[in-house]
Short mmCIF file of C-alpha atoms in Angstrom, two decimals:
data_model
loop_
_atom_site.label_atom_id
_atom_site.label_comp_id
_atom_site.label_asym_id
_atom_site.label_seq_id
_atom_site.Cartn_x
_atom_site.Cartn_y
_atom_site.Cartn_z
CA UNK G 1 0.00 0.00 0.00
CA UNK G 2 2.84 2.39 0.92
CA UNK G 3 4.62 1.58 -2.36
CA UNK G 4 1.50 2.44 -4.37
CA UNK G 5 1.09 5.69 -2.44
CA UNK G 6 4.70 6.68 -3.09
CA UNK G 7 4.30 5.82 -6.77
CA UNK G 8 1.17 7.96 -6.99
CA UNK G 9 2.90 10.91 -5.33
CA UNK G 10 5.86 10.54 -7.68
CA UNK G 11 3.59 10.51 -10.75
CA UNK G 12 1.63 13.49 -9.44
CA UNK G 13 4.85 15.41 -8.78
CA UNK G 14 6.10 14.66 -12.31
CA UNK G 15 2.80 15.71 -13.93
CA UNK G 16 2.70 18.89 -11.89
CA UNK G 17 6.22 19.89 -12.92
CA UNK G 18 5.47 19.07 -16.56
CA UNK G 19 2.36 21.27 -16.67
CA UNK G 20 4.07 24.13 -14.85
CA UNK G 21 6.50 24.44 -17.79
CA UNK G 22 3.72 25.89 -19.93
CA UNK G 23 2.35 29.43 -19.71
CA UNK G 24 -1.31 29.78 -18.68
CA UNK G 25 -3.36 31.49 -21.39
CA UNK G 26 -5.29 34.61 -20.28
CA UNK G 27 -8.69 35.23 -21.83
CA UNK G 28 -10.25 38.63 -22.33
CA UNK G 29 -13.77 39.50 -21.23
CA UNK G 30 -14.68 39.73 -24.90
CA UNK G 31 -13.46 36.17 -25.53
CA UNK G 32 -15.43 34.87 -22.57
CA UNK G 33 -18.51 36.60 -23.94
CA UNK G 34 -18.08 35.45 -27.54
CA UNK G 35 -17.49 31.86 -26.55
CA UNK G 36 -20.50 31.92 -24.22
CA UNK G 37 -22.69 33.17 -27.04
CA UNK G 38 -21.54 30.32 -29.32
CA UNK G 39 -21.79 27.87 -26.42
CA UNK G 40 -19.88 24.76 -27.54
CA UNK G 41 -19.49 22.30 -24.65
CA UNK G 42 -16.94 20.17 -26.51
CA UNK G 43 -14.58 23.13 -27.07
CA UNK G 44 -14.99 24.24 -23.46
CA UNK G 45 -14.13 20.71 -22.31
CA UNK G 46 -11.00 20.67 -24.48
CA UNK G 47 -9.82 24.10 -23.37
CA UNK G 48 -10.37 23.42 -19.67
CA UNK G 49 -8.61 20.07 -19.97
CA UNK G 50 -5.53 21.92 -21.20
CA UNK G 51 -5.75 25.08 -19.12
CA UNK G 52 -6.92 24.05 -15.63
CA UNK G 53 -4.02 21.63 -14.95
CA UNK G 54 -1.55 24.33 -16.05
CA UNK G 55 -3.03 26.98 -13.76
CA UNK G 56 -3.17 24.50 -10.88
CA UNK G 57 0.39 23.33 -11.50
CA UNK G 58 1.84 26.84 -11.43
CA UNK G 59 0.48 27.66 -7.99
CA UNK G 60 1.19 24.16 -6.67
CA UNK G 61 4.84 24.61 -7.61
CA UNK G 62 4.86 27.95 -5.82
CA UNK G 63 3.76 26.28 -2.58
CA UNK G 64 7.16 24.55 -2.55
CA UNK G 65 8.94 27.88 -2.00
CA UNK G 66 6.96 28.83 1.11
CA UNK G 67 8.55 28.76 4.58
CA UNK G 68 8.67 25.24 6.00
CA UNK G 69 6.98 26.47 9.15
CA UNK G 70 3.90 27.39 7.13
CA UNK G 71 3.87 24.16 5.10
CA UNK G 72 3.71 22.07 8.27
CA UNK G 73 0.52 23.73 9.46
CA UNK G 74 -2.55 21.46 9.45
CA UNK G 75 -4.75 23.90 7.50
CA UNK G 76 -2.11 24.48 4.81
CA UNK G 77 -1.65 20.72 4.40
CA UNK G 78 -5.40 20.44 3.92
CA UNK G 79 -5.43 23.12 1.22
CA UNK G 80 -2.54 21.43 -0.62
CA UNK G 81 -4.39 18.10 -0.49
CA UNK G 82 -7.42 19.75 -2.12
CA UNK G 83 -5.25 21.04 -4.95
CA UNK G 84 -3.56 17.65 -5.41
CA UNK G 85 -6.94 15.92 -5.61
CA UNK G 86 -8.39 18.49 -8.03
CA UNK G 87 -5.32 18.26 -10.27
CA UNK G 88 -5.67 14.48 -10.35
CA UNK G 89 -9.41 14.74 -11.02
CA UNK G 90 -9.00 17.04 -14.04
CA UNK G 91 -6.09 14.97 -15.34
CA UNK G 92 -8.29 11.87 -15.40
CA UNK G 93 -10.18 13.40 -18.37
CA UNK G 94 -7.04 14.05 -20.46
CA UNK G 95 -7.50 11.06 -22.75
CA UNK G 96 -11.29 10.89 -22.75
CA UNK G 97 -13.41 11.43 -25.85
CA UNK G 98 -15.01 14.92 -25.97
CA UNK G 99 -17.61 13.63 -28.44
CA UNK G 100 -18.99 11.27 -25.78
CA UNK G 101 -21.92 12.96 -24.04
CA UNK G 102 -21.40 10.74 -21.00
CA UNK G 103 -17.84 12.07 -20.65
CA UNK G 104 -19.09 15.66 -20.85
CA UNK G 105 -21.68 14.94 -18.15
CA UNK G 106 -19.02 13.35 -15.92
CA UNK G 107 -16.79 16.36 -16.49
CA UNK G 108 -19.54 18.72 -15.35
CA UNK G 109 -19.93 16.67 -12.17
CA UNK G 110 -16.16 16.77 -11.61
CA UNK G 111 -16.16 20.56 -12.02
CA UNK G 112 -18.89 20.93 -9.42
CA UNK G 113 -16.95 18.64 -7.07
CA UNK G 114 -13.86 20.83 -7.46
CA UNK G 115 -15.83 24.02 -6.85
CA UNK G 116 -17.39 22.52 -3.70
CA UNK G 117 -14.05 21.20 -2.49
CA UNK G 118 -12.42 24.63 -2.82
CA UNK G 119 -15.29 26.61 -1.29
CA UNK G 120 -13.40 27.29 1.95
CA UNK G 121 -9.88 27.73 0.56
CA UNK G 122 -9.70 31.41 1.58
CA UNK G 123 -10.71 30.80 5.20
CA UNK G 124 -8.63 27.62 5.53
CA UNK G 125 -5.49 29.22 4.14
CA UNK G 126 -6.05 32.21 6.43
CA UNK G 127 -6.30 29.81 9.36
CA UNK G 128 -3.01 28.21 8.30
CA UNK G 129 -1.26 31.59 8.47
CA UNK G 130 -2.79 32.19 11.91
CA UNK G 131 -1.59 28.76 13.07
CA UNK G 132 1.95 29.55 11.94
CA UNK G 133 1.95 32.98 13.57
CA UNK G 134 0.65 31.55 16.84
CA UNK G 135 3.19 28.69 16.79
CA UNK G 136 6.36 30.32 15.48
CA UNK G 137 5.70 34.05 15.34
CA UNK G 138 6.29 36.01 12.14
CA UNK G 139 9.04 38.48 11.28
CA UNK G 140 8.85 41.10 8.51
CA UNK G 141 10.79 38.97 6.03
CA UNK G 142 8.43 35.99 6.29
CA UNK G 143 5.41 38.31 6.36
CA UNK G 144 6.48 39.86 3.04
CA UNK G 145 6.85 36.46 1.40
CA UNK G 146 3.47 35.29 2.62
CA UNK G 147 1.87 38.53 1.39
CA UNK G 148 3.52 38.00 -2.00
CA UNK G 149 2.32 34.40 -2.17
CA UNK G 150 -1.24 35.06 -1.02
CA UNK G 151 -1.77 37.75 -3.67
CA UNK G 152 -0.72 35.27 -6.34
CA UNK G 153 -2.46 32.29 -4.77
CA UNK G 154 -5.83 34.04 -4.50
CA UNK G 155 -5.54 35.58 -7.96
CA UNK G 156 -4.92 32.08 -9.32
CA UNK G 157 -7.98 30.85 -7.43
CA UNK G 158 -10.16 33.65 -8.85
CA UNK G 159 -9.05 32.74 -12.38
CA UNK G 160 -9.73 29.01 -11.98
CA UNK G 161 -13.14 29.61 -10.42
CA UNK G 162 -14.00 31.98 -13.27
CA UNK G 163 -13.30 29.24 -15.82
CA UNK G 164 -15.11 26.52 -13.87
CA UNK G 165 -18.18 28.52 -12.84
CA UNK G 166 -18.55 29.88 -16.38
CA UNK G 167 -18.55 26.33 -17.77
CA UNK G 168 -21.03 25.22 -15.08
CA UNK G 169 -23.30 28.20 -15.78
CA UNK G 170 -23.29 27.58 -19.53
CA UNK G 171 -23.63 23.79 -19.55
CA UNK G 172 -24.86 22.77 -16.11
CA UNK G 173 -28.31 22.66 -14.58
CA UNK G 174 -28.20 26.26 -13.42
CA UNK G 175 -30.91 28.84 -14.08
CA UNK G 176 -29.12 31.99 -15.27
CA UNK G 177 -30.27 35.60 -15.40
CA UNK G 178 -31.95 35.96 -18.82
CA UNK G 179 -29.60 38.79 -19.85
CA UNK G 180 -26.37 37.07 -18.84
CA UNK G 181 -24.05 34.80 -20.78
CA UNK G 182 -23.01 32.47 -18.00
CA UNK G 183 -21.82 34.91 -15.33
CA UNK G 184 -21.07 37.74 -17.77
CA UNK G 185 -23.57 40.50 -18.41
CA UNK G 186 -23.15 42.14 -21.86
CA UNK G 187 -25.12 45.13 -20.56
CA UNK G 188 -24.06 45.20 -16.93
CA UNK G 189 -26.23 47.48 -14.79
CA UNK G 190 -23.65 49.13 -12.55
CA UNK G 191 -26.23 51.04 -10.52
CA UNK G 192 -28.04 47.77 -9.78
CA UNK G 193 -24.72 46.28 -8.62
CA UNK G 194 -24.22 49.26 -6.32
CA UNK G 195 -27.74 48.85 -4.92
CA UNK G 196 -27.38 45.10 -4.33
CA UNK G 197 -24.02 45.48 -2.58
CA UNK G 198 -25.31 48.36 -0.43
CA UNK G 199 -28.40 46.43 0.70
CA UNK G 200 -26.33 43.36 1.65
CA UNK G 201 -23.81 45.44 3.60
CA UNK G 202 -26.52 47.51 5.29
CA UNK G 203 -28.24 44.34 6.51
CA UNK G 204 -25.03 43.22 8.24
CA UNK G 205 -24.32 46.69 9.64
CA UNK G 206 -27.82 46.98 11.10
CA UNK G 207 -27.53 43.49 12.57
CA UNK G 208 -24.33 44.32 14.47
CA UNK G 209 -24.70 48.06 15.07
CA UNK G 210 -28.50 48.54 15.00
CA UNK G 211 -28.12 51.35 12.43
CA UNK G 212 -26.46 52.11 9.11
CA UNK G 213 -25.81 55.24 7.02
CA UNK G 214 -27.92 55.98 3.95
CA UNK G 215 -26.54 56.28 0.42
CA UNK G 216 -26.60 58.91 -2.32
CA UNK G 217 -25.78 57.71 -5.85
CA UNK G 218 -24.64 60.16 -8.52
CA UNK G 219 -23.97 59.42 -12.18
CA UNK G 220 -21.44 61.81 -13.69
CA UNK G 221 -22.76 64.07 -16.46
CA UNK G 222 -22.29 62.54 -19.90
CA UNK G 223 -21.65 59.01 -18.57
CA UNK G 224 -23.63 56.47 -20.59
CA UNK G 225 -23.53 53.31 -18.50
CA UNK G 226 -25.07 51.04 -21.14
CA UNK G 227 -23.15 48.44 -23.18
CA UNK G 228 -20.71 47.74 -20.35
CA UNK G 229 -19.57 44.12 -20.35
CA UNK G 230 -18.59 42.73 -16.96
CA UNK G 231 -19.20 40.11 -14.29
CA UNK G 232 -21.80 41.63 -11.93
CA UNK G 233 -20.82 39.20 -9.17
CA UNK G 234 -17.28 40.58 -9.12
CA UNK G 235 -18.46 44.20 -8.87
CA UNK G 236 -20.91 43.34 -6.10
CA UNK G 237 -18.25 41.39 -4.18
CA UNK G 238 -15.86 44.35 -4.26
CA UNK G 239 -18.48 46.97 -3.39
CA UNK G 240 -19.93 44.82 -0.60
CA UNK G 241 -16.53 44.79 1.12
CA UNK G 242 -15.90 48.53 0.76
CA UNK G 243 -19.47 49.32 1.86
CA UNK G 244 -18.98 47.19 5.00
CA UNK G 245 -15.80 49.04 5.88
CA UNK G 246 -17.35 52.44 5.21
CA UNK G 247 -20.50 51.72 7.21
CA UNK G 248 -18.59 50.41 10.20
CA UNK G 249 -16.29 53.44 10.15
CA UNK G 250 -19.19 55.90 9.98
CA UNK G 251 -21.20 54.21 12.74
CA UNK G 252 -18.21 54.04 15.11
CA UNK G 253 -16.91 57.54 14.36
CA UNK G 254 -20.36 59.14 14.84
CA UNK G 255 -21.60 56.87 17.60
CA UNK G 256 -22.83 59.78 19.73
CA UNK G 257 -24.87 61.40 16.94
CA UNK G 258 -28.53 60.81 16.23
CA UNK G 259 -28.11 61.16 12.46
CA UNK G 260 -25.31 59.54 10.49
CA UNK G 261 -23.70 61.28 7.50
CA UNK G 262 -24.59 59.59 4.22
CA UNK G 263 -22.27 57.58 2.05
CA UNK G 264 -21.85 58.83 -1.50
CA UNK G 265 -21.26 56.88 -4.72
CA UNK G 266 -20.22 58.61 -7.95
CA UNK G 267 -20.16 56.54 -11.15
CA UNK G 268 -18.36 57.84 -14.23
CA UNK G 269 -17.73 56.12 -17.55
CA UNK G 270 -15.03 57.37 -19.88
CA UNK G 271 -13.42 55.95 -23.00
CA UNK G 272 -11.00 53.72 -21.06
CA UNK G 273 -12.31 53.36 -17.51
CA UNK G 274 -15.56 52.96 -15.68
CA UNK G 275 -14.89 54.37 -12.22
CA UNK G 276 -16.95 53.93 -9.06
CA UNK G 277 -16.00 56.26 -6.20
CA UNK G 278 -17.29 55.60 -2.67
CA UNK G 279 -16.89 58.42 -0.14
CA UNK G 280 -17.56 58.19 3.58
CA UNK G 281 -17.18 60.49 6.60
CA UNK G 282 -15.96 57.76 8.91
CA UNK G 283 -12.93 59.54 10.35
CA UNK G 284 -10.38 58.29 7.86
CA UNK G 285 -7.13 56.37 8.33
CA UNK G 286 -3.70 57.81 9.26
CA UNK G 287 -1.45 58.17 6.22
CA UNK G 288 1.18 55.82 7.65
CA UNK G 289 -1.44 53.08 8.06
CA UNK G 290 -2.95 53.26 4.58
CA UNK G 291 -0.59 50.68 3.07
CA UNK G 292 -1.62 48.24 5.81
CA UNK G 293 -5.20 48.21 4.52
CA UNK G 294 -4.16 45.81 1.75
CA UNK G 295 -2.07 43.55 3.96
CA UNK G 296 -3.51 40.16 4.81
CA UNK G 297 -4.13 39.65 8.51
CA UNK G 298 -4.40 43.41 9.15
CA UNK G 299 -7.80 44.21 10.62
CA UNK G 300 -9.28 46.41 13.32
CA UNK G 301 -12.16 43.93 13.80
CA UNK G 302 -11.92 41.03 16.29
CA UNK G 303 -10.48 37.82 14.85
CA UNK G 304 -13.34 35.37 14.07
CA UNK G 305 -13.58 31.85 15.45
CA UNK G 306 -12.53 29.34 12.78
CA UNK G 307 -15.10 26.54 12.33
CA UNK G 308 -14.00 24.96 9.04
CA UNK G 309 -17.14 26.32 7.42
CA UNK G 310 -18.05 29.57 5.73
CA UNK G 311 -17.71 32.55 8.00
CA UNK G 312 -17.58 36.35 7.62
CA UNK G 313 -14.13 37.48 6.49
CA UNK G 314 -14.26 40.52 8.76
CA UNK G 315 -11.51 40.07 11.30
CA UNK G 316 -9.22 38.08 9.02
CA UNK G 317 -8.17 41.27 7.22
CA UNK G 318 -8.82 39.70 3.82
CA UNK G 319 -11.74 41.83 2.59
CA UNK G 320 -9.84 44.68 0.91
CA UNK G 321 -6.86 42.62 -0.37
CA UNK G 322 -9.21 40.13 -2.04
CA UNK G 323 -11.39 42.89 -3.42
CA UNK G 324 -8.36 44.52 -5.02
CA UNK G 325 -7.46 41.19 -6.65
CA UNK G 326 -10.97 40.90 -8.11
CA UNK G 327 -10.54 44.41 -9.54
CA UNK G 328 -7.07 43.66 -10.93
CA UNK G 329 -8.09 40.29 -12.36
CA UNK G 330 -9.50 41.99 -15.48
CA UNK G 331 -6.93 44.83 -15.51
CA UNK G 332 -8.76 47.20 -13.17
CA UNK G 333 -7.70 48.37 -9.72
CA UNK G 334 -8.91 49.38 -6.28
CA UNK G 335 -7.33 52.49 -4.71
CA UNK G 336 -7.87 54.00 -1.27
CA UNK G 337 -7.30 57.66 -0.41
CA UNK G 338 -8.01 58.78 3.14
CA UNK G 339 -8.09 61.98 5.23
CA UNK G 340 -7.56 61.28 8.90
CA UNK G 341 -10.14 63.18 10.91
CA UNK G 342 -12.69 63.25 8.10
CA UNK G 343 -13.20 60.19 5.90
CA UNK G 344 -12.09 57.89 3.10
CA UNK G 345 -12.52 57.72 -0.67
CA UNK G 346 -12.29 54.36 -2.44
CA UNK G 347 -11.89 54.26 -6.22
CA UNK G 348 -12.83 51.14 -8.18
CA UNK G 349 -11.44 51.21 -11.73
CA UNK G 350 -12.83 48.80 -14.35
CA UNK G 351 -11.94 48.43 -18.03
CA UNK G 352 -14.57 49.80 -20.41
CA UNK G 353 -13.31 47.91 -23.46
CA UNK G 354 -13.95 44.19 -23.01
CA UNK G 355 -11.16 43.36 -25.48
CA UNK G 356 -8.66 45.06 -23.11
CA UNK G 357 -10.01 43.42 -19.97
CA UNK G 358 -7.60 40.47 -20.02
CA UNK G 359 -7.15 38.04 -17.16
CA UNK G 360 -4.04 38.67 -15.06
CA UNK G 361 -2.50 35.29 -14.23
CA UNK G 362 0.51 34.60 -12.00
CA UNK G 363 3.11 32.31 -13.54
CA UNK G 364 5.79 30.29 -11.78
CA UNK G 365 9.33 30.53 -13.11
CA UNK G 366 12.88 31.10 -11.90
CA UNK G 367 12.20 34.80 -11.34
CA UNK G 368 9.24 33.96 -9.12
CA UNK G 369 11.33 31.49 -7.15
CA UNK G 370 14.01 34.11 -6.54
CA UNK G 371 11.40 36.40 -5.01
CA UNK G 372 11.12 33.98 -2.09
CA UNK G 373 14.90 33.91 -1.62
CA UNK G 374 15.61 37.65 -1.89
CA UNK G 375 16.27 39.74 1.22
CA UNK G 376 13.34 41.93 0.23
CA UNK G 377 10.50 41.13 -2.16
CA UNK G 378 10.77 43.62 -5.02
CA UNK G 379 7.81 45.46 -6.52
CA UNK G 380 6.02 43.48 -9.22
CA UNK G 381 2.43 42.79 -10.20
CA UNK G 382 1.40 41.50 -6.78
CA UNK G 383 3.20 44.15 -4.75
CA UNK G 384 1.18 45.80 -2.00
CA UNK G 385 2.34 49.26 -3.09
CA UNK G 386 2.54 49.59 -6.87
CA UNK G 387 0.49 47.84 -9.52
CA UNK G 388 3.65 47.50 -11.59
CA UNK G 389 3.40 44.20 -13.45
CA UNK G 390 6.58 42.26 -14.14
CA UNK G 391 6.55 40.52 -17.52
CA UNK G 392 8.51 37.69 -15.94
CA UNK G 393 5.96 36.74 -13.29
CA UNK G 394 2.54 37.28 -14.84
CA UNK G 395 0.64 36.59 -18.04
CA UNK G 396 -1.98 38.98 -19.44
CA UNK G 397 -1.73 38.73 -23.23
CA UNK G 398 -5.00 37.22 -24.39
CA UNK G 399 -4.90 34.33 -26.84
CA UNK G 400 -5.73 35.07 -30.47
CA UNK G 401 -6.94 31.55 -31.24
CA UNK G 402 -10.56 30.71 -30.44
CA UNK G 403 -11.18 28.70 -27.28
CA UNK G 404 -10.78 25.00 -27.97
CA UNK G 405 -8.46 25.46 -30.95
CA UNK G 406 -5.60 22.98 -31.07
CA UNK G 407 -2.28 24.64 -30.18
CA UNK G 408 0.67 24.09 -27.91
CA UNK G 409 1.23 26.74 -25.33
CA UNK G 410 4.55 28.56 -25.01
CA UNK G 411 6.93 27.13 -22.45
CA UNK G 412 7.99 29.10 -19.38
CA UNK G 413 11.57 30.34 -19.47
#
């Protein structure tokens, strides 16, 4: 039994290293939309069979460069076992016939299994970092490397879930919004996204604080918000997090007042960017602390009790860092500007042109590996300070071939 287990691990290790030699292929929002409109399950099956193992392999290789103290944590071992199992599960379809409807049905089931298995990756990985910090402590050097890894790890997770949930929405037994192509809305109603996120955040704020500030929404003059292609779920996820922070700040800063100052949203659409600005009067953040807002594990809320199940991310310090990754995933960004003693402005930038909204995918190569060995992690695409992408450690150039077309992907140098 032990011999078989060792053989399996050896084969898995070899397959993982083989797939990590190829560059993951970013898709643009336009390509997602066009493929969803044509809706060919066979081509989706073929593309995912090539692409998912590569994206998994890149981040699985990167795990190997993490501090040994972190890798020995129970929660981190659990996360790695989920990735090993999912890699094996997708690989089992490599030689199967895409013209067989039974194979396609089995593949859809496998995708749903993977999505379910990875539902609590964020919380479990966060718990692993907590376990390490509680056991060994954490100096600045290790903290920087973990920050660097988590940005890349969660961006990789966002990209894989986008592929899998899009396939499930198009070809599974899921009832979609009549206007949407899978999870993509070709005429995304930004104001509706704002409203949905505000209502969800207000419900939580009222539950914990018994009150919540109201909201004014302004559309900039000349901004035509129609024909905007995006994933509404991503916008709502980001805005939900920034609304929660803003509401909590306002309620706590004005706790002795009968009437709370309103939040304000301004939406503007230009030729390149659609920008959503959220302003609050919640007292702001000191300038020297503003960089900390995007650091994992930094939070002013109490740390939540880990149960192994879904729980609010408030207290983990993951809300803003993850929201920024969702914004950057399709070449946007999330920027915070604060005035201590008054309030905070948060700017969400999204690409207007769907052909320019390309996935941003971390890639593992020798440059990436050196980042974990350097005395100080240098600024690149996942830096906490500058969104300055390094061509050596990311991939954003969208493929020109249609999804499902036979081609061999460029090898990593």
